[in-house]
Tab-separated table of C-alpha atoms and ligand atoms in Angstrom:
chain	number	residue	atom	x	y	z
A	21	MET	CA	194.377	163.676	79.519
A	22	MET	CA	195.273	160.583	80.201
A	23	LYS	CA	193.335	157.036	81.628
A	24	LYS	CA	194.585	156.983	85.694
A	25	ASP	CA	196.134	153.017	83.970
A	26	THR	CA	198.416	154.920	82.208
A	27	LEU	CA	199.333	158.129	84.652
A	28	ILE	CA	200.057	155.619	86.996
A	29	THR	CA	202.824	154.099	84.542
A	30	ALA	CA	204.472	157.713	83.860
A	31	THR	CA	203.790	160.248	86.904
A	32	GLY	CA	206.502	160.433	89.932
A	33	ARG	CA	209.371	159.445	87.034
A	34	ASP	CA	211.410	161.281	84.869
A	35	PRO	CA	214.416	158.969	83.091
A	36	ASP	CA	216.007	161.473	80.424
A	37	LYS	CA	216.738	163.648	83.722
A	38	ASN	CA	218.414	160.240	85.517
A	39	PHE	CA	220.627	158.730	82.854
A	40	GLY	CA	217.342	156.603	80.754
A	41	ILE	CA	216.829	154.570	83.764
A	42	VAL	CA	213.372	153.719	83.869
A	43	ASN	CA	212.582	154.224	87.733
A	44	PRO	CA	213.859	156.927	90.410
A	45	PRO	CA	216.908	156.798	92.144
A	46	VAL	CA	216.939	156.342	96.184
A	47	TYR	CA	218.391	159.451	97.648
A	48	HIS	CA	219.846	158.868	101.446
A	49	ALA	CA	219.937	161.898	102.899
A	50	SER	CA	220.229	163.791	106.106
A	51	THR	CA	222.620	166.182	105.006
A	52	VAL	CA	222.324	168.542	101.306
A	53	THR	CA	225.462	171.294	101.080
A	54	PHE	CA	225.026	173.919	99.086
A	55	PRO	CA	227.830	176.575	97.154
A	56	THR	CA	227.184	179.032	98.341
A	57	VAL	CA	225.800	181.452	101.140
A	58	GLU	CA	222.775	182.793	98.345
A	59	ALA	CA	222.113	179.041	97.634
A	60	LEU	CA	221.886	178.285	101.276
A	61	GLU	CA	219.587	181.136	102.083
A	62	ALA	CA	217.412	180.869	98.869
A	63	ALA	CA	216.798	177.105	100.296
A	64	THR	CA	216.067	178.048	104.001
A	65	ARG	CA	213.696	180.199	103.006
A	66	ASP	CA	211.670	178.295	101.145
A	67	PRO	CA	212.602	174.683	102.599
A	68	PHE	CA	209.322	172.914	101.013
A	69	ASN	CA	210.215	173.787	97.097
A	70	ASN	CA	214.343	172.985	97.538
A	71	VAL	CA	215.953	170.051	98.707
A	72	TYR	CA	217.169	171.388	101.471
A	73	TYR	CA	217.490	168.960	104.795
A	74	GLY	CA	216.668	165.222	105.369
A	75	ARG	CA	214.059	165.588	106.778
A	76	TYR	CA	211.920	167.786	104.331
A	77	GLY	CA	212.376	165.043	101.738
A	78	THR	CA	214.500	164.383	98.915
A	79	PRO	CA	213.966	163.373	95.471
A	80	THR	CA	212.644	160.259	96.165
A	81	THR	CA	209.694	161.438	98.471
A	82	PHE	CA	208.783	164.118	95.703
A	83	ALA	CA	208.775	161.893	93.075
A	84	LEU	CA	205.761	159.600	95.132
A	85	GLU	CA	204.340	162.898	96.382
A	86	GLU	CA	204.018	164.094	92.614
A	87	ALA	CA	202.635	160.504	91.441
A	88	MET	CA	200.227	160.565	94.066
A	89	ALA	CA	198.556	164.599	93.926
A	90	GLU	CA	197.979	163.579	90.021
A	91	LEU	CA	196.757	160.636	91.048
A	92	GLU	CA	193.916	161.623	93.584
A	93	GLY	CA	193.658	164.786	91.046
A	94	GLY	CA	194.761	167.351	94.132
A	95	HIS	CA	197.343	170.696	93.990
A	96	ARG	CA	199.951	168.738	96.153
A	97	ALA	CA	200.730	165.302	98.119
A	98	ILE	CA	203.025	164.633	101.641
A	99	ALA	CA	204.117	162.321	102.352
A	100	CYS	CA	204.085	160.534	106.033
A	101	ALA	CA	205.818	158.128	108.297
A	102	SER	CA	201.925	156.704	108.404
A	103	GLY	CA	198.819	156.870	107.464
A	104	LEU	CA	198.051	157.646	110.873
A	105	GLY	CA	200.715	159.572	110.985
A	106	ALA	CA	198.825	161.464	108.095
A	107	ILE	CA	196.147	162.219	110.064
A	108	MET	CA	197.069	163.369	112.737
A	109	ALA	CA	199.182	165.706	110.994
A	110	THR	CA	196.474	167.496	109.107
A	111	LEU	CA	193.653	167.231	112.160
A	112	LEU	CA	196.581	169.326	114.101
A	113	ALA	CA	197.453	171.839	111.074
A	114	LEU	CA	193.885	172.318	110.557
A	115	LEU	CA	192.509	172.794	114.111
A	116	ASP	CA	193.153	175.149	117.111
A	117	THR	CA	192.100	175.499	120.601
A	118	GLY	CA	188.516	175.606	120.791
A	119	ASP	CA	187.709	174.541	117.113
A	120	HIS	CA	185.064	171.424	116.678
A	121	LEU	CA	185.485	168.988	114.755
A	122	LEU	CA	182.484	166.475	113.184
A	123	MET	CA	184.168	162.633	112.764
A	124	VAL	CA	182.743	159.989	111.253
A	125	ASP	CA	181.359	156.894	113.394
A	126	SER	CA	182.753	153.965	111.394
A	127	ALA	CA	186.424	155.795	111.800
A	128	TYR	CA	189.233	153.657	111.799
A	129	GLY	CA	189.538	152.916	114.997
A	130	PRO	CA	193.194	154.951	116.001
A	131	THR	CA	191.543	157.787	114.381
A	132	ARG	CA	188.878	158.120	117.214
A	133	LYS	CA	191.372	158.259	119.675
A	134	VAL	CA	193.424	161.014	118.513
A	135	CYS	CA	189.815	162.298	118.772
A	136	ASP	CA	189.380	161.014	122.389
A	137	LEU	CA	193.129	160.560	123.703
A	138	VAL	CA	195.206	163.621	121.963
A	139	LEU	CA	192.549	166.719	120.489
A	140	ALA	CA	190.537	166.699	123.100
A	141	ARG	CA	193.661	167.270	125.480
A	142	LEU	CA	193.877	169.989	123.173
A	143	GLY	CA	190.883	171.771	123.574
A	144	ILE	CA	189.232	170.394	120.895
A	145	GLU	CA	186.003	169.323	120.400
A	146	THR	CA	184.749	166.130	118.290
A	147	THR	CA	181.447	165.365	117.927
A	148	PHE	CA	181.170	161.805	116.338
A	149	TYR	CA	178.361	161.246	113.575
A	150	ASP	CA	176.246	158.828	112.313
A	151	PRO	CA	177.769	157.874	108.388
A	152	MET	CA	174.620	157.761	106.838
A	153	ILE	CA	174.132	161.881	107.650
A	154	GLY	CA	174.427	163.100	104.098
A	155	ALA	CA	173.222	166.521	104.199
A	156	GLY	CA	172.428	166.815	107.657
A	157	ILE	CA	175.342	166.897	108.867
A	158	GLY	CA	174.940	171.131	108.393
A	159	GLU	CA	172.615	170.680	111.218
A	160	LEU	CA	175.587	168.987	113.232
A	161	MET	CA	177.724	172.345	112.248
A	162	GLY	CA	178.375	175.322	115.007
A	163	GLU	CA	180.186	178.804	114.784
A	164	ASN	CA	183.544	176.457	115.775
A	165	THR	CA	183.131	173.530	113.205
A	166	ARG	CA	186.438	173.869	111.066
A	167	VAL	CA	186.561	170.335	109.869
A	168	VAL	CA	184.170	167.055	109.143
A	169	PHE	CA	186.087	164.310	108.996
A	170	THR	CA	184.867	161.143	106.547
A	171	GLU	CA	186.237	157.913	105.901
A	172	SER	CA	184.290	156.249	103.390
A	173	PRO	CA	183.660	153.058	103.556
A	174	GLY	CA	184.011	152.794	107.130
A	175	SER	CA	186.230	150.869	108.960
A	176	LEU	CA	185.367	147.353	109.661
A	177	THR	CA	181.747	147.787	108.557
A	178	PHE	CA	181.751	149.418	104.939
A	179	GLU	CA	179.235	152.288	105.178
A	180	VAL	CA	179.459	154.296	102.326
A	181	GLN	CA	179.142	158.429	102.756
A	182	ASP	CA	177.327	161.175	100.450
A	183	LEU	CA	180.504	162.807	100.065
A	184	PRO	CA	178.967	165.636	97.190
A	185	ALA	CA	176.456	166.607	99.993
A	186	ILE	CA	178.793	166.679	103.228
A	187	ALA	CA	181.189	168.482	101.190
A	188	ALA	CA	178.190	170.757	99.908
A	189	ALA	CA	177.299	171.647	103.400
A	190	ALA	CA	180.295	171.654	105.242
A	191	HIS	CA	181.475	174.393	102.733
A	192	GLU	CA	178.627	176.691	103.258
A	193	LYS	CA	179.506	176.727	107.226
A	194	GLY	CA	183.150	176.860	105.891
A	195	ALA	CA	184.626	174.146	106.709
A	196	VAL	CA	186.958	171.662	105.496
A	197	VAL	CA	185.980	167.902	104.327
A	198	VAL	CA	188.752	165.276	104.936
A	199	LEU	CA	188.791	161.930	103.695
A	200	ASP	CA	190.233	158.853	104.739
A	201	ASN	CA	190.781	157.966	101.146
A	202	SER	CA	192.676	153.996	102.162
A	203	TRP	CA	189.716	151.633	100.830
A	204	ALA	CA	189.395	152.899	97.262
A	205	THR	CA	192.652	154.252	96.970
A	206	PRO	CA	193.413	156.628	93.547
A	207	LEU	CA	191.982	154.467	91.291
A	208	ASN	CA	188.408	153.858	92.336
A	209	LEU	CA	187.173	157.077	93.889
A	210	ALA	CA	188.730	160.745	91.916
A	211	PRO	CA	188.228	162.816	95.909
A	212	PHE	CA	188.523	166.017	94.624
A	213	GLU	CA	185.673	165.991	92.151
A	214	LEU	CA	183.439	165.319	94.814
A	215	GLY	CA	184.086	168.272	96.931
A	216	VAL	CA	187.074	166.780	99.229
A	217	ASP	CA	189.286	169.706	100.047
A	218	ILE	CA	192.115	166.877	101.719
A	219	SER	CA	192.737	162.556	100.686
A	220	ILE	CA	194.723	160.912	103.212
A	221	HIS	CA	195.728	157.312	102.030
A	222	SER	CA	197.324	154.627	104.491
A	223	ALA	CA	199.952	153.616	101.683
A	224	THR	CA	201.196	150.514	103.733
A	225	LYS	CA	197.912	149.101	102.235
A	226	TYR	CA	196.971	149.009	98.989
A	227	LEU	CA	199.684	151.741	97.374
A	228	ALA	CA	202.730	149.527	98.981
A	229	GLY	CA	200.786	146.033	98.562
A	230	HIS	CA	203.107	143.734	99.725
A	231	SER	CA	202.826	144.104	103.368
A	232	ASP	CA	206.572	145.000	104.203
A	233	LEU	CA	206.254	148.807	104.983
A	234	MET	CA	204.400	152.008	106.862
A	235	LEU	CA	203.879	155.048	104.877
A	236	GLY	CA	201.000	157.770	104.536
A	237	ILE	CA	200.184	160.362	102.316
A	238	ILE	CA	197.989	163.242	102.083
A	239	THR	CA	196.910	165.238	98.887
A	240	THR	CA	195.030	168.322	99.206
A	241	THR	CA	194.149	171.656	97.463
A	242	GLU	CA	196.232	174.413	96.931
A	243	ALA	CA	194.494	176.033	99.286
A	244	THR	CA	194.474	173.659	102.109
A	245	PHE	CA	198.948	173.217	100.898
A	246	ASP	CA	200.704	175.277	102.993
A	247	LYS	CA	198.936	174.832	106.325
A	248	VAL	CA	199.063	170.973	106.184
A	249	ARG	CA	202.862	171.270	104.753
A	250	LEU	CA	203.624	173.561	107.525
A	251	THR	CA	202.539	171.643	110.612
A	252	SER	CA	203.291	167.854	109.617
A	253	GLY	CA	207.286	168.739	108.456
A	254	LEU	CA	207.441	170.757	111.898
A	255	MET	CA	206.489	166.942	113.365
A	256	GLY	CA	209.147	165.822	112.485
A	257	GLY	CA	207.762	161.718	111.210
A	258	CYS	CA	209.813	162.266	107.601
A	259	PRO	CA	209.077	158.292	105.995
A	260	GLY	CA	212.533	156.728	104.883
A	261	PRO	CA	213.589	156.671	101.360
A	262	ASP	CA	213.544	153.135	100.577
A	263	ASP	CA	210.233	153.414	101.955
A	264	CYS	CA	209.281	155.705	99.204
A	265	TYR	CA	210.623	153.975	96.480
A	266	LEU	CA	209.043	151.081	97.523
A	267	ALA	CA	205.618	152.593	98.049
A	268	LEU	CA	206.354	154.483	94.430
A	269	ARG	CA	207.064	151.397	92.863
A	270	GLY	CA	203.712	148.786	94.814
A	271	LEU	CA	202.151	151.749	92.714
A	272	ARG	CA	203.190	150.859	89.420
A	273	THR	CA	200.690	147.735	89.551
A	274	LEU	CA	197.866	148.491	91.741
A	275	GLY	CA	195.411	148.969	88.291
A	276	VAL	CA	196.501	144.941	87.793
A	277	ARG	CA	196.322	144.051	91.342
A	278	LEU	CA	193.181	146.147	92.891
A	279	ALA	CA	191.332	144.449	89.839
A	280	ARG	CA	192.608	140.966	90.862
A	281	HIS	CA	191.870	141.882	94.427
A	282	GLN	CA	188.571	143.152	93.722
A	283	GLU	CA	187.284	140.521	90.948
A	284	THR	CA	188.460	137.502	94.145
A	285	GLY	CA	186.906	139.819	96.829
A	286	LEU	CA	183.567	139.361	95.132
A	287	ALA	CA	183.820	135.727	94.244
A	288	LEU	CA	184.218	135.323	98.172
A	289	ALA	CA	181.392	137.471	99.229
A	290	HIS	CA	179.109	135.362	96.431
A	291	TRP	CA	179.934	131.946	97.736
A	292	LEU	CA	179.703	133.617	100.967
A	293	LYS	CA	176.115	135.343	100.682
A	294	ASP	CA	174.294	131.908	99.887
A	295	ARG	CA	175.545	130.084	103.222
A	296	ALA	CA	173.197	129.497	105.823
A	297	ASP	CA	175.659	130.566	108.556
A	298	VAL	CA	176.429	133.932	107.055
A	299	ALA	CA	174.177	136.427	108.080
A	300	ARG	CA	175.358	139.811	105.817
A	301	ILE	CA	177.510	140.918	103.976
A	302	LEU	CA	179.423	144.016	104.358
A	303	HIS	CA	180.627	144.739	100.936
A	304	PRO	CA	179.868	148.415	98.713
A	305	ALA	CA	178.941	146.413	95.881
A	306	PHE	CA	176.528	144.315	97.438
A	307	GLU	CA	172.619	146.066	98.341
A	308	ASP	CA	172.897	145.016	102.118
A	309	CYS	CA	175.373	147.797	102.286
A	310	PRO	CA	174.383	150.757	103.658
A	311	GLY	CA	175.371	153.737	101.127
A	312	HIS	CA	175.541	151.023	98.142
A	313	ASP	CA	173.756	153.572	95.487
A	314	ILE	CA	176.153	155.969	96.742
A	315	TRP	CA	179.234	153.808	95.483
A	316	LYS	CA	177.945	152.828	92.619
A	317	ARG	CA	177.234	156.198	91.944
A	318	ASP	CA	180.647	157.875	93.279
A	319	PHE	CA	183.194	155.050	92.602
A	320	THR	CA	184.632	153.288	89.550
A	321	GLY	CA	184.650	150.216	91.450
A	322	ALA	CA	186.433	148.143	94.567
A	323	SER	CA	189.030	146.586	96.408
A	324	GLY	CA	189.214	143.559	97.685
A	325	LEU	CA	188.423	144.368	101.382
A	326	PHE	CA	185.276	143.488	103.141
A	327	SER	CA	182.923	141.781	106.441
A	328	ILE	CA	180.877	139.506	106.511
A	329	VAL	CA	178.178	139.133	109.889
A	330	LEU	CA	177.607	135.262	111.220
A	331	GLU	CA	174.668	134.009	112.083
A	332	PRO	CA	174.673	133.979	116.492
A	333	ARG	CA	178.087	131.444	117.148
A	334	SER	CA	179.736	131.122	120.479
A	335	ALA	CA	183.674	132.906	120.510
A	336	LYS	CA	185.099	129.022	120.500
A	337	ALA	CA	183.925	128.821	117.821
A	338	VAL	CA	184.669	131.301	116.290
A	339	ALA	CA	188.145	130.861	117.309
A	340	ALA	CA	187.888	127.323	116.382
A	341	MET	CA	187.640	128.529	112.694
A	342	LEU	CA	190.026	130.916	111.850
A	343	ASP	CA	192.535	129.724	114.954
A	344	GLY	CA	192.542	126.165	111.641
A	345	MET	CA	192.780	128.858	108.141
A	346	GLU	CA	195.913	127.710	106.311
A	347	ARG	CA	195.803	130.518	102.542
A	348	PHE	CA	193.816	133.146	105.825
A	349	ALA	CA	196.650	134.427	107.553
A	350	MET	CA	195.906	136.215	111.041
A	351	GLY	CA	196.346	140.278	111.627
A	352	TYR	CA	196.579	143.476	111.377
A	353	SER	CA	196.581	145.810	108.471
A	354	TRP	CA	195.507	144.439	104.548
A	355	GLY	CA	195.932	145.898	100.778
A	356	GLY	CA	199.175	143.053	101.025
A	357	TYR	CA	199.651	140.179	98.076
A	358	GLU	CA	198.546	137.970	100.865
A	359	SER	CA	195.067	137.196	102.356
A	360	LEU	CA	194.448	138.265	105.454
A	361	ILE	CA	191.110	137.356	107.797
A	362	LEU	CA	190.343	139.261	111.818
A	363	PRO	CA	187.600	138.993	114.152
A	364	ALA	CA	186.321	142.611	115.068
A	365	ASP	CA	183.632	144.181	117.299
A	366	PRO	CA	182.765	147.483	115.942
A	367	ARG	CA	180.720	147.766	119.469
A	368	PRO	CA	182.853	150.260	121.323
A	369	LEU	CA	184.194	151.204	118.237
A	370	ARG	CA	180.683	153.469	118.179
A	371	THR	CA	179.415	156.289	120.023
A	372	ALA	CA	176.986	158.416	117.362
A	373	THR	CA	175.548	154.913	116.693
A	374	GLU	CA	174.730	151.540	117.802
A	375	TRP	CA	175.966	148.450	115.827
A	376	ARG	CA	173.377	145.827	115.750
A	377	ALA	CA	174.321	142.409	114.408
A	378	GLU	CA	173.269	139.163	113.949
A	379	GLY	CA	176.217	137.885	115.451
A	380	PRO	CA	180.030	137.898	115.113
A	381	LEU	CA	182.057	140.189	112.530
A	382	ILE	CA	184.714	138.971	110.297
A	383	ARG	CA	187.049	141.006	107.956
A	384	LEU	CA	188.600	139.463	105.224
A	385	HIS	CA	191.213	140.847	102.748
A	386	PRO	CA	191.771	138.677	99.920
A	387	GLY	CA	194.794	138.361	98.784
A	388	LEU	CA	196.604	137.440	95.048
A	389	GLU	CA	195.751	133.504	95.397
A	390	ASP	CA	193.448	131.724	93.648
A	391	ALA	CA	190.145	132.185	94.486
A	392	GLY	CA	189.332	128.688	94.390
A	393	ASP	CA	191.810	128.246	97.202
A	394	LEU	CA	190.512	130.333	98.871
A	395	ILE	CA	187.135	129.280	98.701
A	396	ALA	CA	188.248	125.819	100.044
A	397	ASP	CA	190.514	127.489	102.915
A	398	LEU	CA	186.940	128.990	104.463
A	399	GLU	CA	184.560	126.140	103.598
A	400	LYS	CA	186.798	123.864	105.469
A	401	GLY	CA	186.705	126.448	108.366
A	402	PHE	CA	183.339	126.805	108.242
A	403	GLU	CA	182.922	123.497	108.668
A	404	ARG	CA	185.760	124.078	112.751
A	405	LEU	CA	182.984	126.934	113.402
A	406	ASN	CA	178.932	124.908	112.612
A	407	ARG	CA	181.160	121.418	114.772
A	408	ASN	CA	181.873	123.254	117.335
A	409	GLY	CA	178.198	126.199	117.768
B	12	PLP	C1	195.691	151.315	108.605
B	12	PLP	C2	194.728	152.351	108.232
B	12	PLP	C3	194.978	153.753	108.725
B	12	PLP	C4	196.568	153.341	109.632
B	12	PLP	O1	197.366	153.702	108.672
B	12	PLP	P1	199.209	153.105	108.797
B	12	PLP	O2	199.736	153.338	107.647
B	12	PLP	O3	198.770	151.713	109.417
B	12	PLP	O4	199.587	153.841	110.188
B	12	PLP	C5	194.198	154.565	108.607
B	12	PLP	N1	192.647	154.406	107.866
B	12	PLP	C6	192.300	153.864	107.717
B	12	PLP	C7	191.241	153.086	107.061
B	12	PLP	C8	193.090	151.826	107.781
B	12	PLP	O5	193.191	150.919	107.163
């Protein structure tokens, strides 16, 4: 068995079929032509396993899907136009009117909106649950519970979930376990070894890694593939070939980038931990983080993204800190080479649990810059914070 660092360079490409050229070509296609009626009909019968029509994917899409399925250790992967598109396609594929969904309370905000604003309208009921519930998930499961959706660690607050315990309880009642695995990437968590049935990535983040494209990936078991592929295909949200190519190119350097993101993230977090104006570090590698022991058991490393809770400070003081940052830019998303910082309030995004914190929450995405330069920028930010009360 190849180690993942080797696999990441070898998978999803075949120079022998491509004039010896290292990377697969970018195929731009809508129409695919067939020489005979027989060939046309054969492709039509099985559109997901042929180059058939641009919307169903081109060899560029398939190369990315092959690479992700191998890296995740799943059966097959499906590329979607965005991470949220991947989440929506998966939930619509698995749930019918009258079904029940268990959704983690620390889910990515727009994932919650899919439940509240789309699934509810279709007569699909969602119960949000405490990310730390573990095997207790079994008690929330009814006859009609079809899906348990997990995200580990959670968005903004980084609770690490006990996936094997959740999967065991879910499978006992016949439900499918879906994981949003965007934070860990395929390099730091092997979802299918932990009992997950479907793993989703916002490839927009670390996989693409350069803040220049939107892409989602769904990787499934053999048993769940056909259903998810059908719905995702019929939703029509196919990614463009250039974006698939760029994501595949980003993937080749994921190992070195992620190691650096981890190292810088830990350096920043350790520096922040010692400050009197920082109340808590929300980083799975820190003992304060709920589920830290689970992270040590199930993950092989951390990526860079984490949050801090400040001691009580006014909104004006936080704005003074963030408005003046020079190395950290403010903006949504993460996973690119450049550092980002974001104020966030988890309170409106929690219903099963209550978010209680000493002060405001700030999320940091350390990029690939020098850690000392980033710390110097933060230090000046804290001076502005404290000057403004
Ligand atoms: C960004 C994000 C998504 C959505 O991905 P897009 O590619 O932006 O649609 C899903 N889950 C998590 C955890 C994210 O951070």
